[in-house]
mmCIF file with all atom_site columns, C-alpha atoms in Angstrom:
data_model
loop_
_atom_site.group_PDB
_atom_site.id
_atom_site.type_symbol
_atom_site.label_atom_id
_atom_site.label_alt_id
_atom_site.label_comp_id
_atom_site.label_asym_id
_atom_site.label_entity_id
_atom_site.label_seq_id
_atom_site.pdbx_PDB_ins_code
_atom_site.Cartn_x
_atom_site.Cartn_y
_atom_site.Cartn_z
_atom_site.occupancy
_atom_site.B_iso_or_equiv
_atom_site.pdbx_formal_charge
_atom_site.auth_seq_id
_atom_site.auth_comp_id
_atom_site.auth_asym_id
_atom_site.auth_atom_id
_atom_site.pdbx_PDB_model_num
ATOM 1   C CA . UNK A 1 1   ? -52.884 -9.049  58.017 1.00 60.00 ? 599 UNK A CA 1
ATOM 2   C CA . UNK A 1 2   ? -52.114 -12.607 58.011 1.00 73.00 ? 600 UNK A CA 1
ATOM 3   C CA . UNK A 1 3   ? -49.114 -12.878 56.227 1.00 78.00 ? 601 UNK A CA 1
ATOM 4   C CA . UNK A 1 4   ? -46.939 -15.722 57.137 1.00 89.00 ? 602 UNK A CA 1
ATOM 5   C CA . UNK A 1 5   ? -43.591 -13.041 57.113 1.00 95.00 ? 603 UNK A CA 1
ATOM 6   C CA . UNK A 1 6   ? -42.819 -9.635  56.310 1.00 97.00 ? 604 UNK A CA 1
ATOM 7   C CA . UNK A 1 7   ? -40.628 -8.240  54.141 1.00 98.00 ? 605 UNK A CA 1
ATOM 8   C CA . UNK A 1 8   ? -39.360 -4.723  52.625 1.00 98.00 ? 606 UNK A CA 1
ATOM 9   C CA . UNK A 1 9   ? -37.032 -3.685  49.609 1.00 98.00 ? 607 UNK A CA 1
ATOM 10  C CA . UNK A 1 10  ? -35.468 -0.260  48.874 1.00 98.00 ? 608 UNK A CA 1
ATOM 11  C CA . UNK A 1 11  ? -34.272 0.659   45.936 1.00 98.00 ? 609 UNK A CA 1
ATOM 12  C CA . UNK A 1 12  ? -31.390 3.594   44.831 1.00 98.00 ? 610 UNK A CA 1
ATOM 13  C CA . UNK A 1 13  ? -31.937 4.522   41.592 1.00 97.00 ? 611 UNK A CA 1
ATOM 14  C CA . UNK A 1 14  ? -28.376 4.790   40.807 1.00 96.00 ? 612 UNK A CA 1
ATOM 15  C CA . UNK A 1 15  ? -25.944 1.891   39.620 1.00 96.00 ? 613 UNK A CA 1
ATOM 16  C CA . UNK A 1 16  ? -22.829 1.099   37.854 1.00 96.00 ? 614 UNK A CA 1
ATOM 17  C CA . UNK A 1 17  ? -23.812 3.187   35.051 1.00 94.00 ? 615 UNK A CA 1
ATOM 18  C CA . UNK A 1 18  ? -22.040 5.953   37.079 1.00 95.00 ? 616 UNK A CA 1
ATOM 19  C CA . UNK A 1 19  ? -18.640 4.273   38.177 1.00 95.00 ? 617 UNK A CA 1
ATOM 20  C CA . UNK A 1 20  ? -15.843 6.329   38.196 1.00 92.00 ? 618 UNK A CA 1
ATOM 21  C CA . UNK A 1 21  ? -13.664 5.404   35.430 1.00 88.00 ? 619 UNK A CA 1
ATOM 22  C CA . UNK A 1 22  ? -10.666 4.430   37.791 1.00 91.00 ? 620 UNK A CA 1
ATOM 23  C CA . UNK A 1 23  ? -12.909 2.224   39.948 1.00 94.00 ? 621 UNK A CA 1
ATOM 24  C CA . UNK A 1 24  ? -14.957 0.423   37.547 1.00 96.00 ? 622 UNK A CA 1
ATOM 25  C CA . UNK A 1 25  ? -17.369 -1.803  40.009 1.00 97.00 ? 623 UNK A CA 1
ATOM 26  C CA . UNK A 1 26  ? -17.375 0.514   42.864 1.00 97.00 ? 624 UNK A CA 1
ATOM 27  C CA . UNK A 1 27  ? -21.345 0.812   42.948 1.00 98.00 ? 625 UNK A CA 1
ATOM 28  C CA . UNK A 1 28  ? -21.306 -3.097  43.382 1.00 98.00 ? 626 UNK A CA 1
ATOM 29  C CA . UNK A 1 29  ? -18.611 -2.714  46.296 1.00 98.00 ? 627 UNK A CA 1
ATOM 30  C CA . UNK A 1 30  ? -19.968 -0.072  47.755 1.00 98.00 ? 628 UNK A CA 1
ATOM 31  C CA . UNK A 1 31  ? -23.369 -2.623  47.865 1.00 98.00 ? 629 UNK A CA 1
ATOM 32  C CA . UNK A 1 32  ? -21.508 -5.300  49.351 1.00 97.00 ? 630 UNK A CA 1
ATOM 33  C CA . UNK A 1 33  ? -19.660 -2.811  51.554 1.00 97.00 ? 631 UNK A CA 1
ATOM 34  C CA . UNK A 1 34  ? -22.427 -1.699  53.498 1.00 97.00 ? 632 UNK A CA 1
ATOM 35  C CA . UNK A 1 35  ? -23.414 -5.195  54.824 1.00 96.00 ? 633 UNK A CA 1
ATOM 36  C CA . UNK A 1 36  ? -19.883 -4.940  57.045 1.00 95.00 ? 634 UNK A CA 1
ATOM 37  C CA . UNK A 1 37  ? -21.540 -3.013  59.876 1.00 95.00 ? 635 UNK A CA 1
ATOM 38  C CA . UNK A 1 38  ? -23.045 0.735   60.404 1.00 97.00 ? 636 UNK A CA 1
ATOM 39  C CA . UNK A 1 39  ? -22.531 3.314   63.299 1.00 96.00 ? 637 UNK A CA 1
ATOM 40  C CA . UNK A 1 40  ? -25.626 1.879   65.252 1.00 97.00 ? 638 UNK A CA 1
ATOM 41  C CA . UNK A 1 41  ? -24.847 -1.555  64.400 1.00 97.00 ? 639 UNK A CA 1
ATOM 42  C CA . UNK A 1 42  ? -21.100 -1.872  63.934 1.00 96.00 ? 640 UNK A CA 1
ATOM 43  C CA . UNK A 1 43  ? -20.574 -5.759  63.669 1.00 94.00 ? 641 UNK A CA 1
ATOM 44  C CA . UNK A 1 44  ? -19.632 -6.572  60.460 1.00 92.00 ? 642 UNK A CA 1
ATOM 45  C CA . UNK A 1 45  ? -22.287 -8.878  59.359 1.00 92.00 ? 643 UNK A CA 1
ATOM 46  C CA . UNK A 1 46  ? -24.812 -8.275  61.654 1.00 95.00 ? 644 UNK A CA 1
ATOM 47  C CA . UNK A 1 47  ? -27.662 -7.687  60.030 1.00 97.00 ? 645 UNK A CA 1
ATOM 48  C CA . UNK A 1 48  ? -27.426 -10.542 57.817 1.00 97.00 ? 646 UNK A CA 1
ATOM 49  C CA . UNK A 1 49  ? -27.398 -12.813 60.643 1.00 97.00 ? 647 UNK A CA 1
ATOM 50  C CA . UNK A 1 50  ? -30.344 -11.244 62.448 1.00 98.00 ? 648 UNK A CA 1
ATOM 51  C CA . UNK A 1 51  ? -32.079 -11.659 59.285 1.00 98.00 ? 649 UNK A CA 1
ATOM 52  C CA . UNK A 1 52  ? -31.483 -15.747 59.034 1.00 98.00 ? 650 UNK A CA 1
ATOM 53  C CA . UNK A 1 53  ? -31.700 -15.827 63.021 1.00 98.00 ? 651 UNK A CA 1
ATOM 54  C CA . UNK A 1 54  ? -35.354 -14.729 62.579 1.00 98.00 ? 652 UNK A CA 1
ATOM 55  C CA . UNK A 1 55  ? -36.223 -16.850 59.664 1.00 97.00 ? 653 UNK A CA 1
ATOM 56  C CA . UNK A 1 56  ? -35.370 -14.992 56.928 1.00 98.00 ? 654 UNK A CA 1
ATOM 57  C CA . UNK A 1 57  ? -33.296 -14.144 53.808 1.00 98.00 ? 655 UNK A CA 1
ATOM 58  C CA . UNK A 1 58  ? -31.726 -11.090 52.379 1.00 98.00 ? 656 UNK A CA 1
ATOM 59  C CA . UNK A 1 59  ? -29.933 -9.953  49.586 1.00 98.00 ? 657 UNK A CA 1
ATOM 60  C CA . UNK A 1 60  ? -29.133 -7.428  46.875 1.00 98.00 ? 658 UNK A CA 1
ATOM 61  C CA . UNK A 1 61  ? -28.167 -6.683  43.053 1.00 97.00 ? 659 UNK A CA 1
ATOM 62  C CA . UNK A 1 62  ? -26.402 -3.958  41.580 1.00 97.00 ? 660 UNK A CA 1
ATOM 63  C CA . UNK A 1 63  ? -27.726 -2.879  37.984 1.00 96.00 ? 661 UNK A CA 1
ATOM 64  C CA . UNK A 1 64  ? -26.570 -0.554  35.369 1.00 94.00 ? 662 UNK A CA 1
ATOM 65  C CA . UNK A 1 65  ? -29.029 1.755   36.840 1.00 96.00 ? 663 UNK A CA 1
ATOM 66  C CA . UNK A 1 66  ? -30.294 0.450   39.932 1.00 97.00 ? 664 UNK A CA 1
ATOM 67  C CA . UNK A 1 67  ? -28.788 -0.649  43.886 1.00 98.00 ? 665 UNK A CA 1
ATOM 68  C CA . UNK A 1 68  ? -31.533 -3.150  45.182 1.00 98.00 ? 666 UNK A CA 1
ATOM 69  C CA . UNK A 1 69  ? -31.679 -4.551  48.936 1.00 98.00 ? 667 UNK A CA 1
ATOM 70  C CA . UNK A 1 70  ? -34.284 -6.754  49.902 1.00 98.00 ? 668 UNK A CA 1
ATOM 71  C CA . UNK A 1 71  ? -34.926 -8.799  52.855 1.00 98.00 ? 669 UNK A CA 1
ATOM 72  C CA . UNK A 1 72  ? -38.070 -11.187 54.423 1.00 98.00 ? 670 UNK A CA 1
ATOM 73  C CA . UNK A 1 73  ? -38.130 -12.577 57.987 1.00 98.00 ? 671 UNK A CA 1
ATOM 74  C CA . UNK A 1 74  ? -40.631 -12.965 60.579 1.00 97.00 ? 672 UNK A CA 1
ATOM 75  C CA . UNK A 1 75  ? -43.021 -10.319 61.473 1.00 97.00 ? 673 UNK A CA 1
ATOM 76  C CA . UNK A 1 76  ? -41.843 -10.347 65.425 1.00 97.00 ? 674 UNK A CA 1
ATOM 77  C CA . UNK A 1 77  ? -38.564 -9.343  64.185 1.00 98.00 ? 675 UNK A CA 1
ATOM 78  C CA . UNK A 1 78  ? -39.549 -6.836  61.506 1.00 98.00 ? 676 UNK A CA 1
ATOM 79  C CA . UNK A 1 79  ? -39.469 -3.506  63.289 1.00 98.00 ? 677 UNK A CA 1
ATOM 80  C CA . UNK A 1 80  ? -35.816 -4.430  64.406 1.00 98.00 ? 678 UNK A CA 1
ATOM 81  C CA . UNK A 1 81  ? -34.637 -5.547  60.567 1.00 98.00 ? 679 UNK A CA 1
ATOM 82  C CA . UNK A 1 82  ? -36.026 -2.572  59.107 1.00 98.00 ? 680 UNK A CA 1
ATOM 83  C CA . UNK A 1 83  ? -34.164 -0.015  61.621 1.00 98.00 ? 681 UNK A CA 1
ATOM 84  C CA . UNK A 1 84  ? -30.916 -2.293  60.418 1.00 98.00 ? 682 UNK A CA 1
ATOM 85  C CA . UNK A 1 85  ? -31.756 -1.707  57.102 1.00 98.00 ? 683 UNK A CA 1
ATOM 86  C CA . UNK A 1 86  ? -31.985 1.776   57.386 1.00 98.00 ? 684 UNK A CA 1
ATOM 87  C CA . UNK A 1 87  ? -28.649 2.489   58.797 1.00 97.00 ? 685 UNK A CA 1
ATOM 88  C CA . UNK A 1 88  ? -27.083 1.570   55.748 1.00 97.00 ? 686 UNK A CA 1
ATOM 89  C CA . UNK A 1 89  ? -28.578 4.704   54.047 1.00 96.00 ? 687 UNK A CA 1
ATOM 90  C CA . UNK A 1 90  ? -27.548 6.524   57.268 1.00 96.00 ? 688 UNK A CA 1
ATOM 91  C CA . UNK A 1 91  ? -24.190 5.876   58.974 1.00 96.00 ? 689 UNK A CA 1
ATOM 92  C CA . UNK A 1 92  ? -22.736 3.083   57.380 1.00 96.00 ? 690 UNK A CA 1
ATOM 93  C CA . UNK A 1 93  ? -19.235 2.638   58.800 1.00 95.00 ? 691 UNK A CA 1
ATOM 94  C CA . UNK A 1 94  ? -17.568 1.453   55.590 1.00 95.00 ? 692 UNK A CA 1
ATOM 95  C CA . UNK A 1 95  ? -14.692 -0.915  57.839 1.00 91.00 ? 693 UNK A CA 1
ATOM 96  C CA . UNK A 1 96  ? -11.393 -0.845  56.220 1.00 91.00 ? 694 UNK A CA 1
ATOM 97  C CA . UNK A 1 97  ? -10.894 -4.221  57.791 1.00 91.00 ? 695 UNK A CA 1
ATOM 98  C CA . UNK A 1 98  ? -13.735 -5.880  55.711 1.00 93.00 ? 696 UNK A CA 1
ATOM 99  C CA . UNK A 1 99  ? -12.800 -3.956  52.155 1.00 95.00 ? 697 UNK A CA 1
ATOM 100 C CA . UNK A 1 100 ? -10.118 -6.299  50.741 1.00 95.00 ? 698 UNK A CA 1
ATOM 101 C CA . UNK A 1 101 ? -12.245 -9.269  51.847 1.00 96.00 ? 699 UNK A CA 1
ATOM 102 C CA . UNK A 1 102 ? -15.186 -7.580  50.232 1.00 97.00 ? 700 UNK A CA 1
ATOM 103 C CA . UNK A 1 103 ? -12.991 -7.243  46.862 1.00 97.00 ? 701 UNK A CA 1
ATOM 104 C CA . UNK A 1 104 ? -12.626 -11.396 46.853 1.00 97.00 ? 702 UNK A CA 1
ATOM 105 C CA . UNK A 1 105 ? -16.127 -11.700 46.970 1.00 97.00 ? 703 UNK A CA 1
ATOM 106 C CA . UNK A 1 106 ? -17.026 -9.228  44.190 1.00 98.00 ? 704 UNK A CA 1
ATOM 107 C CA . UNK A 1 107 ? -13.795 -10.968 42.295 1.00 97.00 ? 705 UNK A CA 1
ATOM 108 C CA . UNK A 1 108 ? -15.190 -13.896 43.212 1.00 97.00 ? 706 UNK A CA 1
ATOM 109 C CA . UNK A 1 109 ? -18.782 -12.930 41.400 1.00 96.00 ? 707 UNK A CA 1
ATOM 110 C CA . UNK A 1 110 ? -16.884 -12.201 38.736 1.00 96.00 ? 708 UNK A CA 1
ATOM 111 C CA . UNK A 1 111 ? -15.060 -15.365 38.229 1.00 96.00 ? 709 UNK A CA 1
ATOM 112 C CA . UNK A 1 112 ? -18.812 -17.318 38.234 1.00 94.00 ? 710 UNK A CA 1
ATOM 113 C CA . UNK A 1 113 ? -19.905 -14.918 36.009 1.00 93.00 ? 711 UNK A CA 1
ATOM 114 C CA . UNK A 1 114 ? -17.036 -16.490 33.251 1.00 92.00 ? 712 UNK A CA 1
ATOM 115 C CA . UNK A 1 115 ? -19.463 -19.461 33.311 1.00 90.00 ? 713 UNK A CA 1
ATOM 116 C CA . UNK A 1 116 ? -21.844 -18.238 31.904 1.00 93.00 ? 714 UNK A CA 1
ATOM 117 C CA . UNK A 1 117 ? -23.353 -17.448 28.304 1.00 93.00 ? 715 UNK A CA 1
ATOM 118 C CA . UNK A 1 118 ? -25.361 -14.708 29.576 1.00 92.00 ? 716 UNK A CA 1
ATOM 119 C CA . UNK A 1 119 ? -22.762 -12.656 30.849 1.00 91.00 ? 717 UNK A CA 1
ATOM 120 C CA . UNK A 1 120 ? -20.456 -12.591 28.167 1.00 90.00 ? 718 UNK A CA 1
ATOM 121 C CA . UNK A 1 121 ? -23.266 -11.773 25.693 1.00 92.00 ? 719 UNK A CA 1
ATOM 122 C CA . UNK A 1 122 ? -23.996 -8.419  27.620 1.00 91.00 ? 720 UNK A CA 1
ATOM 123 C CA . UNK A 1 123 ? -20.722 -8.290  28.235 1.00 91.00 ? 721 UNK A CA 1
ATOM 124 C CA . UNK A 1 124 ? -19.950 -8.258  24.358 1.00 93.00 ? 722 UNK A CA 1
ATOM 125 C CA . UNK A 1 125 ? -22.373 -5.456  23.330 1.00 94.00 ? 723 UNK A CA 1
ATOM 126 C CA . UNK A 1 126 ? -20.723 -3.308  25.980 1.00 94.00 ? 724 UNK A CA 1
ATOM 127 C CA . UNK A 1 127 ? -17.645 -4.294  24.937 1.00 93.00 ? 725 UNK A CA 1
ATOM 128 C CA . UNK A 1 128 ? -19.093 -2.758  20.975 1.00 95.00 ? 726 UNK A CA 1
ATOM 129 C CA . UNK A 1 129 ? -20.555 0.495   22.083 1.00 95.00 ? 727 UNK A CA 1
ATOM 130 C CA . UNK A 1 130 ? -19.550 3.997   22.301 1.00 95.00 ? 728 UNK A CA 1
ATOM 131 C CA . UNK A 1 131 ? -16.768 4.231   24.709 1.00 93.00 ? 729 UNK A CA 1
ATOM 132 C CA . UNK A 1 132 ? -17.770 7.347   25.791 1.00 93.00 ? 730 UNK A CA 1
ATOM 133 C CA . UNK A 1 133 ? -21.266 5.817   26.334 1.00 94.00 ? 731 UNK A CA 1
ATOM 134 C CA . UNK A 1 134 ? -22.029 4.795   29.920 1.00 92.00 ? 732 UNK A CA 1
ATOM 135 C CA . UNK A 1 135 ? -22.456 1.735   28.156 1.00 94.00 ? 733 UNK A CA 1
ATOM 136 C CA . UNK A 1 136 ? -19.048 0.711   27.921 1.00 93.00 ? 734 UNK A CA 1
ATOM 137 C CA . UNK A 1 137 ? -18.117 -0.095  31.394 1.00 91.00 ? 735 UNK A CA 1
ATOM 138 C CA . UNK A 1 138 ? -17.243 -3.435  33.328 1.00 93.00 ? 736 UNK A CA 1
ATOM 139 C CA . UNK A 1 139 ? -19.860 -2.860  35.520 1.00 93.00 ? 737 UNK A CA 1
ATOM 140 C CA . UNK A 1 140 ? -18.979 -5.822  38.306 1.00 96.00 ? 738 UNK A CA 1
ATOM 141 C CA . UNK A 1 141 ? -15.731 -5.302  39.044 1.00 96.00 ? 739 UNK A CA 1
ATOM 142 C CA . UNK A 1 142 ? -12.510 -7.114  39.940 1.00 97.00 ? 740 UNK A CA 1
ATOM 143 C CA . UNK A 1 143 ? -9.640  -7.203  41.969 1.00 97.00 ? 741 UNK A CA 1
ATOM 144 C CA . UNK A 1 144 ? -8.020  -5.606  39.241 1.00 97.00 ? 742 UNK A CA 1
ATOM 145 C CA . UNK A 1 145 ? -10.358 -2.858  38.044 1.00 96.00 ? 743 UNK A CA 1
ATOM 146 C CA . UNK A 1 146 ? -10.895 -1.856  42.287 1.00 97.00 ? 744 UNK A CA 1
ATOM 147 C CA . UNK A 1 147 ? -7.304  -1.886  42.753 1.00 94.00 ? 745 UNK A CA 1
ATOM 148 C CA . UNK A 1 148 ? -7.267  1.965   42.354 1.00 91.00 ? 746 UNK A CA 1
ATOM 149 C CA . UNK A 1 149 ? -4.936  3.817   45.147 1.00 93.00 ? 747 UNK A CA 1
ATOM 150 C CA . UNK A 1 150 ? -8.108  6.228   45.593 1.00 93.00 ? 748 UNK A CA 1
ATOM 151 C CA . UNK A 1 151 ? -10.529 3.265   46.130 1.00 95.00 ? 749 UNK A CA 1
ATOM 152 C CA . UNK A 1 152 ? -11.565 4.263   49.304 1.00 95.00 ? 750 UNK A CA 1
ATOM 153 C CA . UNK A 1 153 ? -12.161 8.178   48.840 1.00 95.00 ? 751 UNK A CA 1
ATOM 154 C CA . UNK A 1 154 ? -14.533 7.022   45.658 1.00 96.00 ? 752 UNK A CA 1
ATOM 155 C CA . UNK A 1 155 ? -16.332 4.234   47.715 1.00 97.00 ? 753 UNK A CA 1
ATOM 156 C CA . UNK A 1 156 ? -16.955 7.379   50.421 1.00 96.00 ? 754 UNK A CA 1
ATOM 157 C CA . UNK A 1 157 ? -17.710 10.020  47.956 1.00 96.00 ? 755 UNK A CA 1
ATOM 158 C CA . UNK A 1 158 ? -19.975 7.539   45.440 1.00 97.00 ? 756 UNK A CA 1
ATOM 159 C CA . UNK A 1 159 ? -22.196 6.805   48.986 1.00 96.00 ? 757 UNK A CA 1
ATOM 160 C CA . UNK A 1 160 ? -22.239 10.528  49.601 1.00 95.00 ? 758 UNK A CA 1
ATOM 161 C CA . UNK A 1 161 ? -22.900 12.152  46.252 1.00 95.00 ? 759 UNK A CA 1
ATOM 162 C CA . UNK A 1 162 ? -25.816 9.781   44.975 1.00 96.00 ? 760 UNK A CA 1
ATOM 163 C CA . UNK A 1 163 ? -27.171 7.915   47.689 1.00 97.00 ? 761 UNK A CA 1
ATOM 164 C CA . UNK A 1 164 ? -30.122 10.379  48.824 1.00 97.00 ? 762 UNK A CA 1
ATOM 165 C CA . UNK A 1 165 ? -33.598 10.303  49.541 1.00 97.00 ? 763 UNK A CA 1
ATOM 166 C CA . UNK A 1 166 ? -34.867 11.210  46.150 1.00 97.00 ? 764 UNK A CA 1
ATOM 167 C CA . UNK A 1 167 ? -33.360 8.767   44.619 1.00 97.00 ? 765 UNK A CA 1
ATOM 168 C CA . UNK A 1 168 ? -34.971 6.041   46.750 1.00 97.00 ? 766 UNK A CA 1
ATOM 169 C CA . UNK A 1 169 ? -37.575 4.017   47.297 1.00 98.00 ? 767 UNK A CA 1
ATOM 170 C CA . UNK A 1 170 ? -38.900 1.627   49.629 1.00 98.00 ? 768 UNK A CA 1
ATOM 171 C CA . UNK A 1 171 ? -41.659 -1.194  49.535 1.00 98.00 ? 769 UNK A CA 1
ATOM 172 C CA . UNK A 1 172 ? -42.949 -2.994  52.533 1.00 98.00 ? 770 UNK A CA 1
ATOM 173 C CA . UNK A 1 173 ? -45.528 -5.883  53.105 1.00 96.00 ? 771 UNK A CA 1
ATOM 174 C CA . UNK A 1 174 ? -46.524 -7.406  56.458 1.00 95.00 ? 772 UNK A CA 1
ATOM 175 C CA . UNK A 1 175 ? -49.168 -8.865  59.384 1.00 95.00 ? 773 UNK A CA 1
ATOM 176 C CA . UNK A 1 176 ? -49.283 -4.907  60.392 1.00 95.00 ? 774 UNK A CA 1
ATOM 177 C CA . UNK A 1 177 ? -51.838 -2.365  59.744 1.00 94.00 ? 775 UNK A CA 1
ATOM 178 C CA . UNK A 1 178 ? -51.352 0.372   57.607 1.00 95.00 ? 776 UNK A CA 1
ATOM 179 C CA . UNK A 1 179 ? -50.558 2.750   59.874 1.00 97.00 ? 777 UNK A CA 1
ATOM 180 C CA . UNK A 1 180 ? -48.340 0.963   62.155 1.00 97.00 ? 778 UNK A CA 1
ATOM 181 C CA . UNK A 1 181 ? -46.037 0.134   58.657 1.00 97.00 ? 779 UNK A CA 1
ATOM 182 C CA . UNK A 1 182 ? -46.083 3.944   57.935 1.00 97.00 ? 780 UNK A CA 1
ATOM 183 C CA . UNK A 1 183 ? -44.928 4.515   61.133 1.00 98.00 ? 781 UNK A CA 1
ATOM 184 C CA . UNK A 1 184 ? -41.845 2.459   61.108 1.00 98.00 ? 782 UNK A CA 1
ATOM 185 C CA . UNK A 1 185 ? -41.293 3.345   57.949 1.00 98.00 ? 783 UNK A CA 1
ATOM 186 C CA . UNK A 1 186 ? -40.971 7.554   58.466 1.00 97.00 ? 784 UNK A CA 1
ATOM 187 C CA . UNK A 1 187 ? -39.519 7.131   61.941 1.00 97.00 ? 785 UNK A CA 1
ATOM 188 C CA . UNK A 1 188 ? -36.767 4.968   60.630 1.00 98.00 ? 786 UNK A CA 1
ATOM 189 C CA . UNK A 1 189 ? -36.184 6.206   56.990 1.00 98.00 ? 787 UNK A CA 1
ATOM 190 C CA . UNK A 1 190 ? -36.572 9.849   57.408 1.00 97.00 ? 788 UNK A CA 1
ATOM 191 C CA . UNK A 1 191 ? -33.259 10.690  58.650 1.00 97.00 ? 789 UNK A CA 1
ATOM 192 C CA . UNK A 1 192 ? -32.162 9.665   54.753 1.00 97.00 ? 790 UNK A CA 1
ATOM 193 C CA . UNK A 1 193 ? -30.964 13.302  53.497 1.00 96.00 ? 791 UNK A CA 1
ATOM 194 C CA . UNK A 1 194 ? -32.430 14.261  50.536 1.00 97.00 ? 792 UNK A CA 1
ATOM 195 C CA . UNK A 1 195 ? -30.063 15.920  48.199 1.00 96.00 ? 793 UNK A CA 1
ATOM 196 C CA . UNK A 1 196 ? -32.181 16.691  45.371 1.00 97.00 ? 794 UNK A CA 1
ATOM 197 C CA . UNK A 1 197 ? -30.189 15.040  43.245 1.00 94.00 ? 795 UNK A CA 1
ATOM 198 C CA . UNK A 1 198 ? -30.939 14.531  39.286 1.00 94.00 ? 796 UNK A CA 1
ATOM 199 C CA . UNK A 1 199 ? -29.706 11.400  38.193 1.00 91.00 ? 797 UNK A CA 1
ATOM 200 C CA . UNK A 1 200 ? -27.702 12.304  34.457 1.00 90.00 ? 798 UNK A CA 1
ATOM 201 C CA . UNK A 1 201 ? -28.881 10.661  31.463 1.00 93.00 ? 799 UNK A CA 1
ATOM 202 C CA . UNK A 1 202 ? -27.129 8.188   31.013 1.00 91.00 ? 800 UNK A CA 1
ATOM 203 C CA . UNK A 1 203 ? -28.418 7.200   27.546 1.00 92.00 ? 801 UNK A CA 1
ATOM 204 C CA . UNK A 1 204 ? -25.771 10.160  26.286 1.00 94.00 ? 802 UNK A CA 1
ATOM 205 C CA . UNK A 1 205 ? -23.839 10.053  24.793 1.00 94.00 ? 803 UNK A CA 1
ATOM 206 C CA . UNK A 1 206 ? -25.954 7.515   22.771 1.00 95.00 ? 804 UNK A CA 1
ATOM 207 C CA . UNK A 1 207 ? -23.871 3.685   22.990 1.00 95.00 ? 805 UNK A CA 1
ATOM 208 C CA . UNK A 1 208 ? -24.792 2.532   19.445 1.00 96.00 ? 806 UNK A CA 1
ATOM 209 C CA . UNK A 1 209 ? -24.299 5.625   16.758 1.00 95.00 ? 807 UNK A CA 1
ATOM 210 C CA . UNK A 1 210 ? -23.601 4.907   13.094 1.00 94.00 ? 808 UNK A CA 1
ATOM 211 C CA . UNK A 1 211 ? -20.641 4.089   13.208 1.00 93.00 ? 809 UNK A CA 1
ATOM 212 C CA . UNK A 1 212 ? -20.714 1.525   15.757 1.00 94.00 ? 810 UNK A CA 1
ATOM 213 C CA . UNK A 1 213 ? -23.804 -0.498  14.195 1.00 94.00 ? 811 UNK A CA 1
ATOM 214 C CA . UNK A 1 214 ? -24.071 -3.608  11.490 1.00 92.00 ? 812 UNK A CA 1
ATOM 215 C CA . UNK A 1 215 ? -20.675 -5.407  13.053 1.00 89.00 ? 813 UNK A CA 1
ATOM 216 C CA . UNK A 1 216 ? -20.800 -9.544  12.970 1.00 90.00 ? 814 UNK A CA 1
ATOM 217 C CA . UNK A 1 217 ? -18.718 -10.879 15.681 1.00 89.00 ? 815 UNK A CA 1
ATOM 218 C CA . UNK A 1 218 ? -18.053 -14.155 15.352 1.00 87.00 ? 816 UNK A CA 1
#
């Protein structure tokens, strides 16, 4: 109740572990995609600035298994950022006009990412597993590997087929009572169909069998 800001993060339980094989990456485009403006809110950018113009900070990560968006800003302006939030998992608009510019900036993730250690250690043991795994993937993506003529239809359909209520979840924290939260929270985040989906398993087929074990890479 006396919290300084508030803040929420949702979380779709789906990630680049299910990237179409001709759009390797698409899970973290699709995440930067849906920043570029919704049906309610159709400015490209504009939550992102109502977040900073009310003291805050947002982002989001995209994980072999996870989509995570996460914002805190003041409590006046909570109510609003949360509706704004919410559209994305509604009627995001998905602007053509914002998609190659959207590529750059995942390319341009990429190209950091060549700086670091890190990366191409995980990168590696991908690069060694199973390539039937779900493993073996490039899960950021590139100009190159989202430079698929059918981009678009598997941006649309990977939003469609695994973005659903069951698969998500929410967190939020803030000056408010209880029941005022909830409120928000079901009024603004209900209209997120649930398509019962069942996330596969993406541990089969298994990325390190026999066969593909004991190898020194130097």
């Amino acid at each position: 109740m006396e919290a300084d800001k508030a803040a929420a993060a949702i979380d779709v339980h789906i990630g680049s572990g299910l990237d179409p094989k001709d759009s390797m990456g698409i899970a973290h485009f699709l995440e930067h995609m849906l920043f570029q403006g919704t049906d309610k809110y159709p400015r490209e950018n504009e939550y992102s600035e109502f977040i900073k113009n009310n003291g805050g900070y947002e982002n989001a990560f995209t994980s072999l298994t996870d989509t995570n968006y996460h914002f805190d800003c003041s409590n006046e302006a909570f109510e609003e950022a949360l509706d704004r939030l919410a559209q994305f998992f509604i009627c995001p608009n998905f602007s053509e006009n914002s998609a190659e510019r959207e590529i750059n900036a995942v390319d341009s993730e990429y190209n950091q990412s060549l700086q670091h250690d890190g990366w191409h250690q995980f990168n590696l043991t991908q690069v060694l597993s199973n390539p039937e795994s779900n493993y073996n993937r490039f899960d950021c993506g590139n100009k190159e590997s989202l430079s698929s003529p059918s981009l678009r239809d598997n941006l649309l359909n990977f939003h469609k087929r695994w973005y659903s209520a069951n698969l998500t979840s929410l967190v939020v924290t803030g000056k408010y009572d209880i029941e005022t939260l909830e409120q928000w929270v079901t009024e603004k985040f209900a209209p997120i169909v649930n398509k019962d989906i069942v996330v596969p398993n993406l541990g089969e087929p298994t990325a390190f069998p026999a066969d593909f074990q004991k190898k020194l890479v130097k």
